[in-house]
Amino acid sequence: RQGSGEYLVHMVWRGYRDIIDVDVLPSDAVDVYGQEAEGTSWIKTDHCQYQKGTYESSGVKSWKGGTCFPLWDANGYNATSCLEACESLGQSKCTAANVVPLTNPPNVVDFLADTVNIPRSIIKGSGDEPNTDCTASYMIEKYPQATAKNDTLVCYGLLPNEDTSNEEVDDPWTIIDNDPQDPIFYSTCYRQGTAWEFVGNVACPKCEGANASVVPWRYGGSCISCDEVARVKQLTNVEVPWWDIRGECEVC
């Protein structure tokens, strides 16, 4: 032990192994276990999607206007409005979010090029016109500059379907983090977590450092630039990356 800070504890007992992370405070803790705090904590995972069939669309009122949010360089690819909209629906209707390309990048393999995971529901009784902003035509009409750039992402809230996975051994979301030919590579997903707080403990500045983000520069046979690596490392939890894949590689 070398003073206060963040540590990993590796335990071995009769063939069982485990590792937990702990904060060592400058003095004894008053609140050892902590307690649930108010507010929502969002957990972000890059190269991730809740795929079609793993979430419920009915929970967000037929995907009416204000359901889908375009993210592009003009708004800093910031998902705050999207996540707040999900929170406002309550946990019975929305506990997660997808951020997916509006149109897939040219690197995506041909047979998946037109596969875009965006809900496109049509409300009953509305005729042929969908009363939703989750259609490509609506996005082009309302956000022409964003769609013209061809590097626009779309964020929408969702309610994961618990019947599609075994939570003890499987996650309802899919991660593909080393294949730029798959649309999921360019996506990001969020899920709600429980905010936790410790009351009455002495301050521990060395326990509050930002976790170092590990961003590879090579993905399969393609790469991102070193400048892109540095940029992605600086993103906040509500900012999502647009992955600018290139064939030429430089060791970062």
Coordinates of C-alpha atoms in Angstrom, one line a residue:
R1 CA 0.0 0.0 0.0
Q2 CA 1.4 3.4 -1.0
G3 CA -1.1 6.0 0.5
S4 CA -4.6 6.9 -0.6
G5 CA -5.9 6.3 -4.1
E6 CA -7.5 3.7 -6.4
Y7 CA -6.4 0.0 -6.0
L8 CA -7.2 -3.4 -7.3
V9 CA -7.5 -6.3 -4.8
H10 CA -6.8 -9.8 -6.3
M11 CA -8.3 -12.6 -4.2
V12 CA -7.5 -16.3 -4.4
W13 CA -9.3 -18.8 -2.2
R14 CA -9.5 -22.6 -2.7
G15 CA -9.4 -22.3 -6.5
Y16 CA -11.8 -19.3 -6.7
R17 CA -10.4 -16.0 -8.0
D18 CA -11.8 -12.5 -8.1
I19 CA -10.6 -8.9 -8.5
I20 CA -12.4 -5.9 -7.1
D21 CA -11.5 -2.2 -7.2
V22 CA -11.3 -0.2 -4.0
D23 CA -10.7 3.4 -2.9
V24 CA -8.2 3.7 0.0
L25 CA -9.1 7.0 1.8
P26 CA -6.6 9.2 3.7
S27 CA -8.4 8.2 7.0
D28 CA -11.0 5.7 8.1
A29 CA -14.3 5.7 6.2
V30 CA -17.5 6.7 7.9
D31 CA -19.8 5.4 5.1
V32 CA -18.2 2.1 3.9
Y33 CA -20.9 0.7 1.7
G34 CA -22.5 3.9 0.4
Q35 CA -26.1 4.4 -0.6
E36 CA -28.3 4.9 -3.7
A37 CA -28.3 8.6 -4.8
E38 CA -30.9 10.6 -6.7
G39 CA -30.5 11.0 -10.4
T40 CA -29.5 8.7 -13.3
S41 CA -26.1 7.4 -14.1
W42 CA -25.6 6.7 -17.8
I43 CA -23.1 3.9 -18.9
K44 CA -21.7 4.4 -22.4
T45 CA -20.3 1.6 -24.5
D46 CA -18.7 2.3 -27.9
H47 CA -19.1 0.0 -30.9
C48 CA -22.4 -1.2 -29.5
Q49 CA -26.1 -1.5 -30.4
Y50 CA -29.3 -2.9 -29.1
Q51 CA -30.2 -4.8 -32.2
K52 CA -33.7 -5.0 -33.7
G53 CA -35.8 -7.5 -31.8
T54 CA -34.0 -6.9 -28.5
Y55 CA -35.9 -3.8 -27.5
E56 CA -39.5 -2.5 -27.2
S57 CA -40.6 0.4 -29.3
S58 CA -44.1 0.5 -27.8
G59 CA -42.6 2.0 -24.6
V60 CA -41.9 5.3 -26.2
K61 CA -45.3 6.2 -27.5
S62 CA -45.1 5.0 -31.1
W63 CA -41.9 6.9 -31.7
K64 CA -43.7 10.2 -32.1
G65 CA -41.9 13.5 -32.8
G66 CA -39.0 14.3 -30.6
T67 CA -38.0 10.7 -30.2
C68 CA -35.0 10.7 -32.5
F69 CA -32.1 13.2 -32.2
P70 CA -29.5 13.8 -34.9
L71 CA -25.9 14.1 -33.6
W72 CA -23.3 15.7 -35.8
D73 CA -20.4 18.2 -35.7
A74 CA -22.7 21.2 -35.3
N75 CA -23.9 19.9 -31.9
G76 CA -20.6 18.2 -31.0
Y77 CA -22.2 14.7 -31.3
N78 CA -23.7 15.4 -27.9
A79 CA -26.4 13.0 -26.7
T80 CA -27.6 15.0 -23.7
S81 CA -31.1 15.9 -25.2
C82 CA -31.6 12.3 -26.2
L83 CA -30.7 10.9 -22.8
E84 CA -32.8 13.5 -21.0
A85 CA -35.8 12.6 -23.2
C86 CA -35.4 9.0 -22.3
E87 CA -35.2 9.9 -18.6
S88 CA -38.4 11.9 -18.8
L89 CA -40.4 8.9 -19.9
G90 CA -39.5 7.0 -16.7
Q91 CA -37.9 3.6 -16.3
S92 CA -41.0 1.7 -17.2
K93 CA -40.7 3.0 -20.7
C94 CA -37.1 3.9 -21.4
T95 CA -33.9 2.7 -19.8
A96 CA -31.4 2.7 -22.6
A97 CA -30.5 4.4 -25.9
N98 CA -28.9 3.6 -29.3
V99 CA -26.7 6.0 -31.2
V100 CA -26.4 4.7 -34.8
P101 CA -25.4 6.1 -38.2
L102 CA -28.2 7.7 -40.2
T103 CA -26.6 6.3 -43.3
N104 CA -23.9 3.7 -43.1
P105 CA -20.3 4.7 -44.0
P106 CA -18.8 3.4 -47.2
N107 CA -16.6 1.0 -45.3
V108 CA -19.6 -1.1 -44.4
V109 CA -19.9 -4.3 -46.4
D110 CA -22.3 -4.2 -49.3
F111 CA -25.0 -6.6 -48.0
L112 CA -25.2 -4.5 -44.8
A113 CA -24.9 -1.1 -46.4
D114 CA -28.7 -0.4 -46.3
T115 CA -29.2 -2.0 -42.9
V116 CA -29.8 0.9 -40.5
N117 CA -31.1 0.2 -37.0
I118 CA -33.6 3.1 -36.6
P119 CA -37.3 2.6 -35.7
R120 CA -39.6 3.7 -38.5
S121 CA -43.0 3.1 -37.0
I122 CA -46.2 4.5 -38.6
I123 CA -48.9 5.4 -36.2
K124 CA -52.3 3.7 -36.9
G125 CA -54.8 6.1 -38.3
S126 CA -52.3 8.6 -39.7
G127 CA -52.6 7.4 -43.3
D128 CA -49.4 6.8 -45.2
E129 CA -47.5 9.7 -43.5
P130 CA -45.5 8.5 -40.5
N131 CA -46.0 10.7 -37.5
T132 CA -42.4 10.2 -36.3
D133 CA -39.0 11.8 -36.7
C134 CA -37.3 8.5 -37.0
T135 CA -37.6 8.2 -40.8
A136 CA -34.8 9.0 -43.2
S137 CA -37.1 11.3 -45.2
Y138 CA -38.1 13.3 -42.1
M139 CA -34.5 13.7 -41.1
I140 CA -33.5 14.9 -44.6
E141 CA -36.4 17.4 -44.5
K142 CA -35.8 18.7 -41.0
Y143 CA -32.0 18.5 -40.8
P144 CA -30.8 18.9 -44.4
Q145 CA -27.3 20.1 -43.5
A146 CA -26.8 17.1 -41.1
T147 CA -28.0 14.5 -43.6
A148 CA -26.0 16.0 -46.4
K149 CA -22.7 15.5 -44.5
N150 CA -23.1 11.7 -44.5
D151 CA -21.5 11.5 -41.0
T152 CA -24.6 12.0 -38.9
L153 CA -25.6 9.8 -36.1
V154 CA -29.2 9.3 -34.7
C155 CA -29.9 8.8 -31.0
Y156 CA -33.1 7.4 -29.7
G157 CA -34.3 5.9 -26.4
L158 CA -35.5 2.4 -26.0
L159 CA -36.7 -0.2 -23.5
P160 CA -34.6 -3.5 -23.7
N161 CA -36.6 -6.6 -24.0
E162 CA -35.7 -8.9 -21.1
D163 CA -36.9 -12.0 -22.9
T164 CA -34.2 -11.8 -25.6
S165 CA -31.2 -12.6 -23.3
N166 CA -30.3 -14.4 -20.1
E167 CA -29.0 -11.6 -17.9
E168 CA -26.9 -14.1 -15.9
V169 CA -24.7 -15.1 -18.9
D170 CA -25.5 -12.7 -21.7
D171 CA -26.1 -9.0 -22.4
P172 CA -29.0 -7.6 -24.4
W173 CA -26.7 -5.4 -26.4
T174 CA -24.1 -6.4 -29.1
I175 CA -20.5 -5.2 -29.3
I176 CA -18.5 -5.4 -32.5
D177 CA -15.3 -3.4 -31.8
N178 CA -12.8 -4.7 -34.5
D179 CA -14.8 -4.8 -37.7
P180 CA -15.3 -1.5 -39.6
Q181 CA -17.3 -3.4 -42.2
D182 CA -20.2 -3.8 -39.7
P183 CA -22.6 -1.0 -38.9
I184 CA -22.5 -1.8 -35.2
F185 CA -18.8 -0.7 -35.2
Y186 CA -19.9 2.9 -35.8
S187 CA -22.6 2.9 -33.1
T188 CA -22.7 3.6 -29.4
C189 CA -25.2 2.4 -26.8
Y190 CA -26.2 3.8 -23.4
R191 CA -27.8 2.1 -20.4
Q192 CA -29.1 3.5 -17.2
G193 CA -27.1 2.6 -14.0
T194 CA -27.7 3.5 -10.4
A195 CA -26.0 6.5 -9.0
W196 CA -24.2 5.8 -5.8
E197 CA -22.9 8.2 -3.1
F198 CA -20.8 8.0 0.1
V199 CA -21.9 10.4 2.9
G200 CA -19.5 11.8 5.5
N201 CA -16.2 10.3 4.2
V202 CA -13.1 12.4 4.1
A203 CA -12.2 13.8 0.7
C204 CA -9.9 11.6 -1.4
P205 CA -8.6 13.6 -4.4
K206 CA -6.5 10.7 -5.6
C207 CA -9.6 8.5 -5.7
E208 CA -11.4 10.8 -8.2
G209 CA -9.0 10.8 -11.1
A210 CA -10.5 10.2 -14.6
N211 CA -10.1 6.7 -15.8
A212 CA -7.6 6.5 -18.7
S213 CA -9.4 5.8 -21.9
V214 CA -7.8 3.1 -24.0
V215 CA -8.5 3.8 -27.7
P216 CA -6.8 1.5 -30.3
W217 CA -5.5 3.0 -33.5
R218 CA -5.9 -0.3 -35.6
Y219 CA -9.2 -2.0 -36.2
G220 CA -8.9 -5.1 -38.3
G221 CA -7.1 -4.1 -41.5
S222 CA -8.0 -0.4 -41.1
C223 CA -7.0 2.4 -38.8
I224 CA -7.9 5.8 -37.4
S225 CA -5.4 8.6 -37.3
C226 CA -3.3 9.5 -34.2
D227 CA -5.2 12.8 -34.0
E228 CA -8.4 10.9 -34.0
V229 CA -7.2 8.6 -31.2
A230 CA -6.4 11.7 -29.1
R231 CA -9.8 13.3 -29.9
V232 CA -11.8 10.2 -28.9
K233 CA -9.9 10.0 -25.6
Q234 CA -11.0 13.5 -24.7
L235 CA -14.8 12.8 -25.2
T236 CA -17.1 13.1 -22.3
N237 CA -19.7 10.5 -21.3
V238 CA -22.4 12.3 -23.3
E239 CA -20.3 12.8 -26.4
V240 CA -20.1 10.0 -28.9
P241 CA -17.4 9.4 -31.5
W242 CA -17.7 9.4 -35.3
W243 CA -15.2 6.8 -36.4
D244 CA -13.2 8.1 -39.4
I245 CA -11.7 4.9 -40.7
R246 CA -8.9 5.0 -43.3
G247 CA -6.7 2.5 -45.1
E248 CA -3.4 4.1 -44.3
C249 CA -2.0 3.3 -40.8
E250 CA 0.3 5.1 -38.5
V251 CA 1.5 3.6 -35.2
C252 CA 0.2 5.8 -32.3

